[in-house]
Amino acid sequence: MDGVLVHEGKALPGAPEFVRALRDADRPFLILTNNSIFTARDLRARLASSGIEVPEEAIWTSALATAQFLAQQVPAGSAYAIGEAGLTTALYEAGYTLTESSPDYVVLGETRTYSFEAITRAVRLIQGGSRFIATNPDVTGPSAEGDLPATGAVAAMITAATGRTPYFVGKPNPMMFRSALNRIDAHSETTAMVGDRMDTDVVAGIEAGLQTFLVLTGSTAAGDLDRFPFRPSHVVDSVQDLVALV
């Protein structure tokens, strides 16, 4: 989503046309994001405000992938969640009970205001036997004033205090892509990933067996490619270059 379709709330070149072409061609697609703060409904509205029209069902977040994963592992389980509506709503809709009393899982997601009290509670619950899950490993997130500590950084703090490493569900874990494939009943051999980051999008796409398109409108510049031991299938300036391929 960010760096591919939008940047700071504005549509990137060709993004509305690309999504419209996918819809007009009736091609199944999902817009993925590691951001677990917002619900799919929130993100649909944010995209619409930038001129990109997508149905709510076409958005797949790390919170949704995490909730699906937990529901498969322990159906109707319980969790202590640190996060915002995107995470708590996903867990609730997956049949999970949110509790501070001996939960099956401690689930760490993104929030604008991490609470020391909540982190302390998470540490003690994990020490008491709750399993540790995190929505994504991103260590920083953007803000108007600069980077903010994100899920990966807070997870590292909890790991240091407990000796327990979380299982990260979001990118670059290819599980997020595989869960997305299952959601739209797609096969890896006939599916492509379009992303702007080599270290999350492209590597996860490769490991999930997808064709990978790197766009240069986000975190990765053309000169950065040689720093990585793997390559995307294709490199393009922006999604504008992909409209004709749809």
mmCIF file with all atom_site columns, N, CA, C and O in Angstrom, residues 200-244:
data_model
loop_
_atom_site.group_PDB
_atom_site.id
_atom_site.type_symbol
_atom_site.label_atom_id
_atom_site.label_alt_id
_atom_site.label_comp_id
_atom_site.label_asym_id
_atom_site.label_entity_id
_atom_site.label_seq_id
_atom_site.pdbx_PDB_ins_code
_atom_site.Cartn_x
_atom_site.Cartn_y
_atom_site.Cartn_z
_atom_site.occupancy
_atom_site.B_iso_or_equiv
_atom_site.pdbx_formal_charge
_atom_site.auth_seq_id
_atom_site.auth_comp_id
_atom_site.auth_asym_id
_atom_site.auth_atom_id
_atom_site.pdbx_PDB_model_num
ATOM 1   N N  . THR A 1 200 ? 11.349 -6.712  2.702   1.00 0.00 ? 200 THR A N  1
ATOM 2   C CA . THR A 1 200 ? 10.090 -7.280  3.176   1.00 0.00 ? 200 THR A CA 1
ATOM 3   C C  . THR A 1 200 ? 9.260  -7.798  2.004   1.00 0.00 ? 200 THR A C  1
ATOM 4   O O  . THR A 1 200 ? 8.975  -8.988  1.912   1.00 0.00 ? 200 THR A O  1
ATOM 5   N N  . ASP A 1 201 ? 8.892  -6.913  1.096   1.00 0.00 ? 201 ASP A N  1
ATOM 6   C CA . ASP A 1 201 ? 7.996  -7.284  -0.004  1.00 0.00 ? 201 ASP A CA 1
ATOM 7   C C  . ASP A 1 201 ? 8.629  -8.306  -0.947  1.00 0.00 ? 201 ASP A C  1
ATOM 8   O O  . ASP A 1 201 ? 8.061  -9.376  -1.205  1.00 0.00 ? 201 ASP A O  1
ATOM 9   N N  . VAL A 1 202 ? 9.794  -7.964  -1.494  1.00 0.00 ? 202 VAL A N  1
ATOM 10  C CA . VAL A 1 202 ? 10.396 -8.802  -2.525  1.00 0.00 ? 202 VAL A CA 1
ATOM 11  C C  . VAL A 1 202 ? 10.843 -10.146 -1.957  1.00 0.00 ? 202 VAL A C  1
ATOM 12  O O  . VAL A 1 202 ? 10.556 -11.204 -2.545  1.00 0.00 ? 202 VAL A O  1
ATOM 13  N N  . VAL A 1 203 ? 11.521 -10.154 -0.829  1.00 0.00 ? 203 VAL A N  1
ATOM 14  C CA . VAL A 1 203 ? 11.999 -11.430 -0.280  1.00 0.00 ? 203 VAL A CA 1
ATOM 15  C C  . VAL A 1 203 ? 10.826 -12.328 0.097   1.00 0.00 ? 203 VAL A C  1
ATOM 16  O O  . VAL A 1 203 ? 10.857 -13.548 -0.143  1.00 0.00 ? 203 VAL A O  1
ATOM 17  N N  . ALA A 1 204 ? 9.757  -11.765 0.655   1.00 0.00 ? 204 ALA A N  1
ATOM 18  C CA . ALA A 1 204 ? 8.586  -12.576 1.002   1.00 0.00 ? 204 ALA A CA 1
ATOM 19  C C  . ALA A 1 204 ? 7.902  -13.095 -0.251  1.00 0.00 ? 204 ALA A C  1
ATOM 20  O O  . ALA A 1 204 ? 7.430  -14.239 -0.285  1.00 0.00 ? 204 ALA A O  1
ATOM 21  N N  . GLY A 1 205 ? 7.853  -12.260 -1.291  1.00 0.00 ? 205 GLY A N  1
ATOM 22  C CA . GLY A 1 205 ? 7.267  -12.703 -2.557  1.00 0.00 ? 205 GLY A CA 1
ATOM 23  C C  . GLY A 1 205 ? 8.040  -13.851 -3.169  1.00 0.00 ? 205 GLY A C  1
ATOM 24  O O  . GLY A 1 205 ? 7.456  -14.832 -3.650  1.00 0.00 ? 205 GLY A O  1
ATOM 25  N N  . ILE A 1 206 ? 9.359  -13.738 -3.138  1.00 0.00 ? 206 ILE A N  1
ATOM 26  C CA . ILE A 1 206 ? 10.206 -14.812 -3.671  1.00 0.00 ? 206 ILE A CA 1
ATOM 27  C C  . ILE A 1 206 ? 9.978  -16.102 -2.883  1.00 0.00 ? 206 ILE A C  1
ATOM 28  O O  . ILE A 1 206 ? 9.803  -17.184 -3.461  1.00 0.00 ? 206 ILE A O  1
ATOM 29  N N  . GLU A 1 207 ? 9.964  -16.003 -1.553  1.00 0.00 ? 207 GLU A N  1
ATOM 30  C CA . GLU A 1 207 ? 9.816  -17.197 -0.727  1.00 0.00 ? 207 GLU A CA 1
ATOM 31  C C  . GLU A 1 207 ? 8.427  -17.815 -0.846  1.00 0.00 ? 207 GLU A C  1
ATOM 32  O O  . GLU A 1 207 ? 8.256  -19.015 -0.604  1.00 0.00 ? 207 GLU A O  1
ATOM 33  N N  . ALA A 1 208 ? 7.435  -17.002 -1.244  1.00 0.00 ? 208 ALA A N  1
ATOM 34  C CA . ALA A 1 208 ? 6.084  -17.528 -1.449  1.00 0.00 ? 208 ALA A CA 1
ATOM 35  C C  . ALA A 1 208 ? 5.890  -18.048 -2.868  1.00 0.00 ? 208 ALA A C  1
ATOM 36  O O  . ALA A 1 208 ? 4.820  -18.543 -3.209  1.00 0.00 ? 208 ALA A O  1
ATOM 37  N N  . GLY A 1 209 ? 6.931  -17.924 -3.714  1.00 0.00 ? 209 GLY A N  1
ATOM 38  C CA . GLY A 1 209 ? 6.873  -18.462 -5.058  1.00 0.00 ? 209 GLY A CA 1
ATOM 39  C C  . GLY A 1 209 ? 6.182  -17.582 -6.075  1.00 0.00 ? 209 GLY A C  1
ATOM 40  O O  . GLY A 1 209 ? 5.709  -18.063 -7.106  1.00 0.00 ? 209 GLY A O  1
ATOM 41  N N  . LEU A 1 210 ? 6.127  -16.272 -5.819  1.00 0.00 ? 210 LEU A N  1
ATOM 42  C CA . LEU A 1 210 ? 5.438  -15.343 -6.714  1.00 0.00 ? 210 LEU A CA 1
ATOM 43  C C  . LEU A 1 210 ? 6.415  -14.645 -7.654  1.00 0.00 ? 210 LEU A C  1
ATOM 44  O O  . LEU A 1 210 ? 7.606  -14.526 -7.355  1.00 0.00 ? 210 LEU A O  1
ATOM 45  N N  . GLN A 1 211 ? 5.905  -14.153 -8.765  1.00 0.00 ? 211 GLN A N  1
ATOM 46  C CA . GLN A 1 211 ? 6.659  -13.167 -9.535  1.00 0.00 ? 211 GLN A CA 1
ATOM 47  C C  . GLN A 1 211 ? 6.693  -11.886 -8.717  1.00 0.00 ? 211 GLN A C  1
ATOM 48  O O  . GLN A 1 211 ? 5.715  -11.542 -8.052  1.00 0.00 ? 211 GLN A O  1
ATOM 49  N N  . THR A 1 212 ? 7.803  -11.169 -8.766  1.00 0.00 ? 212 THR A N  1
ATOM 50  C CA . THR A 1 212 ? 7.926  -9.966  -7.952  1.00 0.00 ? 212 THR A CA 1
ATOM 51  C C  . THR A 1 212 ? 8.237  -8.745  -8.816  1.00 0.00 ? 212 THR A C  1
ATOM 52  O O  . THR A 1 212 ? 9.130  -8.789  -9.661  1.00 0.00 ? 212 THR A O  1
ATOM 53  N N  . PHE A 1 213 ? 7.477  -7.690  -8.591  1.00 0.00 ? 213 PHE A N  1
ATOM 54  C CA . PHE A 1 213 ? 7.699  -6.409  -9.254  1.00 0.00 ? 213 PHE A CA 1
ATOM 55  C C  . PHE A 1 213 ? 8.104  -5.389  -8.194  1.00 0.00 ? 213 PHE A C  1
ATOM 56  O O  . PHE A 1 213 ? 7.339  -5.129  -7.260  1.00 0.00 ? 213 PHE A O  1
ATOM 57  N N  . LEU A 1 214 ? 9.298  -4.838  -8.322  1.00 0.00 ? 214 LEU A N  1
ATOM 58  C CA . LEU A 1 214 ? 9.748  -3.777  -7.424  1.00 0.00 ? 214 LEU A CA 1
ATOM 59  C C  . LEU A 1 214 ? 9.478  -2.433  -8.081  1.00 0.00 ? 214 LEU A C  1
ATOM 60  O O  . LEU A 1 214 ? 9.901  -2.189  -9.213  1.00 0.00 ? 214 LEU A O  1
ATOM 61  N N  . VAL A 1 215 ? 8.750  -1.561  -7.372  1.00 0.00 ? 215 VAL A N  1
ATOM 62  C CA . VAL A 1 215 ? 8.538  -0.200  -7.852  1.00 0.00 ? 215 VAL A CA 1
ATOM 63  C C  . VAL A 1 215 ? 9.479  0.733   -7.088  1.00 0.00 ? 215 VAL A C  1
ATOM 64  O O  . VAL A 1 215 ? 9.796  0.503   -5.925  1.00 0.00 ? 215 VAL A O  1
ATOM 65  N N  . LEU A 1 216 ? 9.911  1.776   -7.761  1.00 0.00 ? 216 LEU A N  1
ATOM 66  C CA . LEU A 1 216 ? 10.916 2.680   -7.184  1.00 0.00 ? 216 LEU A CA 1
ATOM 67  C C  . LEU A 1 216 ? 10.295 3.961   -6.633  1.00 0.00 ? 216 LEU A C  1
ATOM 68  O O  . LEU A 1 216 ? 10.929 5.006   -6.584  1.00 0.00 ? 216 LEU A O  1
ATOM 69  N N  . THR A 1 217 ? 9.038  3.864   -6.183  1.00 0.00 ? 217 THR A N  1
ATOM 70  C CA . THR A 1 217 ? 8.330  5.028   -5.647  1.00 0.00 ? 217 THR A CA 1
ATOM 71  C C  . THR A 1 217 ? 8.303  5.049   -4.129  1.00 0.00 ? 217 THR A C  1
ATOM 72  O O  . THR A 1 217 ? 7.653  5.907   -3.529  1.00 0.00 ? 217 THR A O  1
ATOM 73  N N  . GLY A 1 218 ? 8.997  4.093   -3.507  1.00 0.00 ? 218 GLY A N  1
ATOM 74  C CA . GLY A 1 218 ? 8.942  4.005   -2.054  1.00 0.00 ? 218 GLY A CA 1
ATOM 75  C C  . GLY A 1 218 ? 10.309 3.962   -1.411  1.00 0.00 ? 218 GLY A C  1
ATOM 76  O O  . GLY A 1 218 ? 11.142 4.840   -1.616  1.00 0.00 ? 218 GLY A O  1
ATOM 77  N N  . SER A 1 219 ? 10.572 2.890   -0.669  1.00 0.00 ? 219 SER A N  1
ATOM 78  C CA . SER A 1 219 ? 11.769 2.810   0.171   1.00 0.00 ? 219 SER A CA 1
ATOM 79  C C  . SER A 1 219 ? 13.033 2.412   -0.566  1.00 0.00 ? 219 SER A C  1
ATOM 80  O O  . SER A 1 219 ? 14.139 2.602   -0.035  1.00 0.00 ? 219 SER A O  1
ATOM 81  N N  . THR A 1 220 ? 12.914 1.846   -1.755  1.00 0.00 ? 220 THR A N  1
ATOM 82  C CA . THR A 1 220 ? 14.081 1.309   -2.455  1.00 0.00 ? 220 THR A CA 1
ATOM 83  C C  . THR A 1 220 ? 14.391 2.114   -3.705  1.00 0.00 ? 220 THR A C  1
ATOM 84  O O  . THR A 1 220 ? 13.513 2.341   -4.537  1.00 0.00 ? 220 THR A O  1
ATOM 85  N N  . ALA A 1 221 ? 15.626 2.539   -3.847  1.00 0.00 ? 221 ALA A N  1
ATOM 86  C CA . ALA A 1 221 ? 16.102 3.211   -5.055  1.00 0.00 ? 221 ALA A CA 1
ATOM 87  C C  . ALA A 1 221 ? 16.833 2.192   -5.925  1.00 0.00 ? 221 ALA A C  1
ATOM 88  O O  . ALA A 1 221 ? 17.275 1.140   -5.445  1.00 0.00 ? 221 ALA A O  1
ATOM 89  N N  . ALA A 1 222 ? 16.980 2.508   -7.207  1.00 0.00 ? 222 ALA A N  1
ATOM 90  C CA . ALA A 1 222 ? 17.632 1.584   -8.139  1.00 0.00 ? 222 ALA A CA 1
ATOM 91  C C  . ALA A 1 222 ? 19.038 1.219   -7.669  1.00 0.00 ? 222 ALA A C  1
ATOM 92  O O  . ALA A 1 222 ? 19.476 0.076   -7.822  1.00 0.00 ? 222 ALA A O  1
ATOM 93  N N  . GLY A 1 223 ? 19.745 2.170   -7.062  1.00 0.00 ? 223 GLY A N  1
ATOM 94  C CA . GLY A 1 223 ? 21.100 1.918   -6.604  1.00 0.00 ? 223 GLY A CA 1
ATOM 95  C C  . GLY A 1 223 ? 21.199 1.005   -5.401  1.00 0.00 ? 223 GLY A C  1
ATOM 96  O O  . GLY A 1 223 ? 22.291 0.555   -5.033  1.00 0.00 ? 223 GLY A O  1
ATOM 97  N N  . ASP A 1 224 ? 20.050 0.725   -4.766  1.00 0.00 ? 224 ASP A N  1
ATOM 98  C CA . ASP A 1 224 ? 20.060 -0.129  -3.572  1.00 0.00 ? 224 ASP A CA 1
ATOM 99  C C  . ASP A 1 224 ? 20.057 -1.618  -3.903  1.00 0.00 ? 224 ASP A C  1
ATOM 100 O O  . ASP A 1 224 ? 20.344 -2.444  -3.036  1.00 0.00 ? 224 ASP A O  1
ATOM 101 N N  . LEU A 1 225 ? 19.702 -1.982  -5.124  1.00 0.00 ? 225 LEU A N  1
ATOM 102 C CA . LEU A 1 225 ? 19.476 -3.391  -5.440  1.00 0.00 ? 225 LEU A CA 1
ATOM 103 C C  . LEU A 1 225 ? 20.702 -4.264  -5.218  1.00 0.00 ? 225 LEU A C  1
ATOM 104 O O  . LEU A 1 225 ? 20.586 -5.416  -4.782  1.00 0.00 ? 225 LEU A O  1
ATOM 105 N N  . ASP A 1 226 ? 21.892 -3.717  -5.497  1.00 0.00 ? 226 ASP A N  1
ATOM 106 C CA . ASP A 1 226 ? 23.109 -4.519  -5.383  1.00 0.00 ? 226 ASP A CA 1
ATOM 107 C C  . ASP A 1 226 ? 23.472 -4.856  -3.947  1.00 0.00 ? 226 ASP A C  1
ATOM 108 O O  . ASP A 1 226 ? 24.350 -5.693  -3.700  1.00 0.00 ? 226 ASP A O  1
ATOM 109 N N  . ARG A 1 227 ? 22.809 -4.254  -2.991  1.00 0.00 ? 227 ARG A N  1
ATOM 110 C CA . ARG A 1 227 ? 23.089 -4.553  -1.579  1.00 0.00 ? 227 ARG A CA 1
ATOM 111 C C  . ARG A 1 227 ? 22.442 -5.868  -1.142  1.00 0.00 ? 227 ARG A C  1
ATOM 112 O O  . ARG A 1 227 ? 22.724 -6.364  -0.052  1.00 0.00 ? 227 ARG A O  1
ATOM 113 N N  . PHE A 1 228 ? 21.566 -6.403  -1.979  1.00 0.00 ? 228 PHE A N  1
ATOM 114 C CA . PHE A 1 228 ? 20.810 -7.597  -1.587  1.00 0.00 ? 228 PHE A CA 1
ATOM 115 C C  . PHE A 1 228 ? 21.267 -8.813  -2.395  1.00 0.00 ? 228 PHE A C  1
ATOM 116 O O  . PHE A 1 228 ? 21.588 -8.682  -3.575  1.00 0.00 ? 228 PHE A O  1
ATOM 117 N N  . PRO A 1 229 ? 21.256 -9.990  -1.782  1.00 0.00 ? 229 PRO A N  1
ATOM 118 C CA . PRO A 1 229 ? 21.707 -11.204 -2.481  1.00 0.00 ? 229 PRO A CA 1
ATOM 119 C C  . PRO A 1 229 ? 20.616 -11.839 -3.341  1.00 0.00 ? 229 PRO A C  1
ATOM 120 O O  . PRO A 1 229 ? 20.808 -12.934 -3.864  1.00 0.00 ? 229 PRO A O  1
ATOM 121 N N  . PHE A 1 230 ? 19.480 -11.187 -3.475  1.00 0.00 ? 230 PHE A N  1
ATOM 122 C CA . PHE A 1 230 ? 18.383 -11.692 -4.305  1.00 0.00 ? 230 PHE A CA 1
ATOM 123 C C  . PHE A 1 230 ? 17.882 -10.546 -5.175  1.00 0.00 ? 230 PHE A C  1
ATOM 124 O O  . PHE A 1 230 ? 18.154 -9.373  -4.905  1.00 0.00 ? 230 PHE A O  1
ATOM 125 N N  . ARG A 1 231 ? 17.162 -10.891 -6.224  1.00 0.00 ? 231 ARG A N  1
ATOM 126 C CA . ARG A 1 231 ? 16.673 -9.896  -7.179  1.00 0.00 ? 231 ARG A CA 1
ATOM 127 C C  . ARG A 1 231 ? 15.171 -10.065 -7.408  1.00 0.00 ? 231 ARG A C  1
ATOM 128 O O  . ARG A 1 231 ? 14.665 -11.186 -7.394  1.00 0.00 ? 231 ARG A O  1
ATOM 129 N N  . PRO A 1 232 ? 14.450 -8.963  -7.636  1.00 0.00 ? 232 PRO A N  1
ATOM 130 C CA . PRO A 1 232 ? 13.055 -9.091  -8.035  1.00 0.00 ? 232 PRO A CA 1
ATOM 131 C C  . PRO A 1 232 ? 12.970 -9.596  -9.473  1.00 0.00 ? 232 PRO A C  1
ATOM 132 O O  . PRO A 1 232 ? 13.941 -9.492  -10.242 1.00 0.00 ? 232 PRO A O  1
ATOM 133 N N  . SER A 1 233 ? 11.804 -10.108 -9.852  1.00 0.00 ? 233 SER A N  1
ATOM 134 C CA . SER A 1 233 ? 11.613 -10.552 -11.235 1.00 0.00 ? 233 SER A CA 1
ATOM 135 C C  . SER A 1 233 ? 11.687 -9.374  -12.193 1.00 0.00 ? 233 SER A C  1
ATOM 136 O O  . SER A 1 233 ? 12.218 -9.491  -13.296 1.00 0.00 ? 233 SER A O  1
ATOM 137 N N  . HIS A 1 234 ? 11.152 -8.226  -11.761 1.00 0.00 ? 234 HIS A N  1
ATOM 138 C CA . HIS A 1 234 ? 11.090 -7.034  -12.603 1.00 0.00 ? 234 HIS A CA 1
ATOM 139 C C  . HIS A 1 234 ? 11.273 -5.788  -11.732 1.00 0.00 ? 234 HIS A C  1
ATOM 140 O O  . HIS A 1 234 ? 10.867 -5.783  -10.566 1.00 0.00 ? 234 HIS A O  1
ATOM 141 N N  . VAL A 1 235 ? 11.859 -4.757  -12.302 1.00 0.00 ? 235 VAL A N  1
ATOM 142 C CA . VAL A 1 235 ? 11.985 -3.456  -11.639 1.00 0.00 ? 235 VAL A CA 1
ATOM 143 C C  . VAL A 1 235 ? 11.339 -2.415  -12.552 1.00 0.00 ? 235 VAL A C  1
ATOM 144 O O  . VAL A 1 235 ? 11.668 -2.328  -13.734 1.00 0.00 ? 235 VAL A O  1
ATOM 145 N N  . VAL A 1 236 ? 10.402 -1.628  -11.998 1.00 0.00 ? 236 VAL A N  1
ATOM 146 C CA . VAL A 1 236 ? 9.723  -0.585  -12.771 1.00 0.00 ? 236 VAL A CA 1
ATOM 147 C C  . VAL A 1 236 ? 9.732  0.711   -11.967 1.00 0.00 ? 236 VAL A C  1
ATOM 148 O O  . VAL A 1 236 ? 9.913  0.700   -10.748 1.00 0.00 ? 236 VAL A O  1
ATOM 149 N N  . ASP A 1 237 ? 9.539  1.815   -12.660 1.00 0.00 ? 237 ASP A N  1
ATOM 150 C CA . ASP A 1 237 ? 9.551  3.109   -11.981 1.00 0.00 ? 237 ASP A CA 1
ATOM 151 C C  . ASP A 1 237 ? 8.366  3.253   -11.033 1.00 0.00 ? 237 ASP A C  1
ATOM 152 O O  . ASP A 1 237 ? 8.512  3.766   -9.921  1.00 0.00 ? 237 ASP A O  1
ATOM 153 N N  . SER A 1 238 ? 7.176  2.847   -11.482 1.00 0.00 ? 238 SER A N  1
ATOM 154 C CA . SER A 1 238 ? 5.976  2.969   -10.650 1.00 0.00 ? 238 SER A CA 1
ATOM 155 C C  . SER A 1 238 ? 4.904  2.024   -11.183 1.00 0.00 ? 238 SER A C  1
ATOM 156 O O  . SER A 1 238 ? 5.065  1.408   -12.245 1.00 0.00 ? 238 SER A O  1
ATOM 157 N N  . VAL A 1 239 ? 3.782  1.950   -10.461 1.00 0.00 ? 239 VAL A N  1
ATOM 158 C CA . VAL A 1 239 ? 2.697  1.090   -10.922 1.00 0.00 ? 239 VAL A CA 1
ATOM 159 C C  . VAL A 1 239 ? 2.093  1.600   -12.225 1.00 0.00 ? 239 VAL A C  1
ATOM 160 O O  . VAL A 1 239 ? 1.401  0.855   -12.922 1.00 0.00 ? 239 VAL A O  1
ATOM 161 N N  . GLN A 1 240 ? 2.384  2.836   -12.569 1.00 0.00 ? 240 GLN A N  1
ATOM 162 C CA . GLN A 1 240 ? 1.924  3.353   -13.844 1.00 0.00 ? 240 GLN A CA 1
ATOM 163 C C  . GLN A 1 240 ? 2.431  2.493   -15.006 1.00 0.00 ? 240 GLN A C  1
ATOM 164 O O  . GLN A 1 240 ? 1.750  2.312   -16.019 1.00 0.00 ? 240 GLN A O  1
ATOM 165 N N  . ASP A 1 241 ? 3.632  1.928   -14.814 1.00 0.00 ? 241 ASP A N  1
ATOM 166 C CA . ASP A 1 241 ? 4.223  1.074   -15.854 1.00 0.00 ? 241 ASP A CA 1
ATOM 167 C C  . ASP A 1 241 ? 3.531  -0.283  -15.957 1.00 0.00 ? 241 ASP A C  1
ATOM 168 O O  . ASP A 1 241 ? 3.794  -1.035  -16.901 1.00 0.00 ? 241 ASP A O  1
ATOM 169 N N  . LEU A 1 242 ? 2.689  -0.610  -14.995 1.00 0.00 ? 242 LEU A N  1
ATOM 170 C CA . LEU A 1 242 ? 2.050  -1.931  -14.959 1.00 0.00 ? 242 LEU A CA 1
ATOM 171 C C  . LEU A 1 242 ? 0.626  -1.904  -15.488 1.00 0.00 ? 242 LEU A C  1
ATOM 172 O O  . LEU A 1 242 ? 0.044  -2.979  -15.678 1.00 0.00 ? 242 LEU A O  1
ATOM 173 N N  . VAL A 1 243 ? 0.058  -0.740  -15.681 1.00 0.00 ? 243 VAL A N  1
ATOM 174 C CA . VAL A 1 243 ? -1.346 -0.641  -16.113 1.00 0.00 ? 243 VAL A CA 1
ATOM 175 C C  . VAL A 1 243 ? -1.565 -1.414  -17.403 1.00 0.00 ? 243 VAL A C  1
ATOM 176 O O  . VAL A 1 243 ? -2.550 -2.176  -17.538 1.00 0.00 ? 243 VAL A O  1
ATOM 177 N N  . ALA A 1 244 ? -0.666 -1.267  -18.349 1.00 0.00 ? 244 ALA A N  1
ATOM 178 C CA . ALA A 1 244 ? -0.827 -1.926  -19.649 1.00 0.00 ? 244 ALA A CA 1
ATOM 179 C C  . ALA A 1 244 ? -0.710 -3.443  -19.535 1.00 0.00 ? 244 ALA A C  1
ATOM 180 O O  . ALA A 1 244 ? -1.200 -4.176  -20.407 1.00 0.00 ? 244 ALA A O  1
#
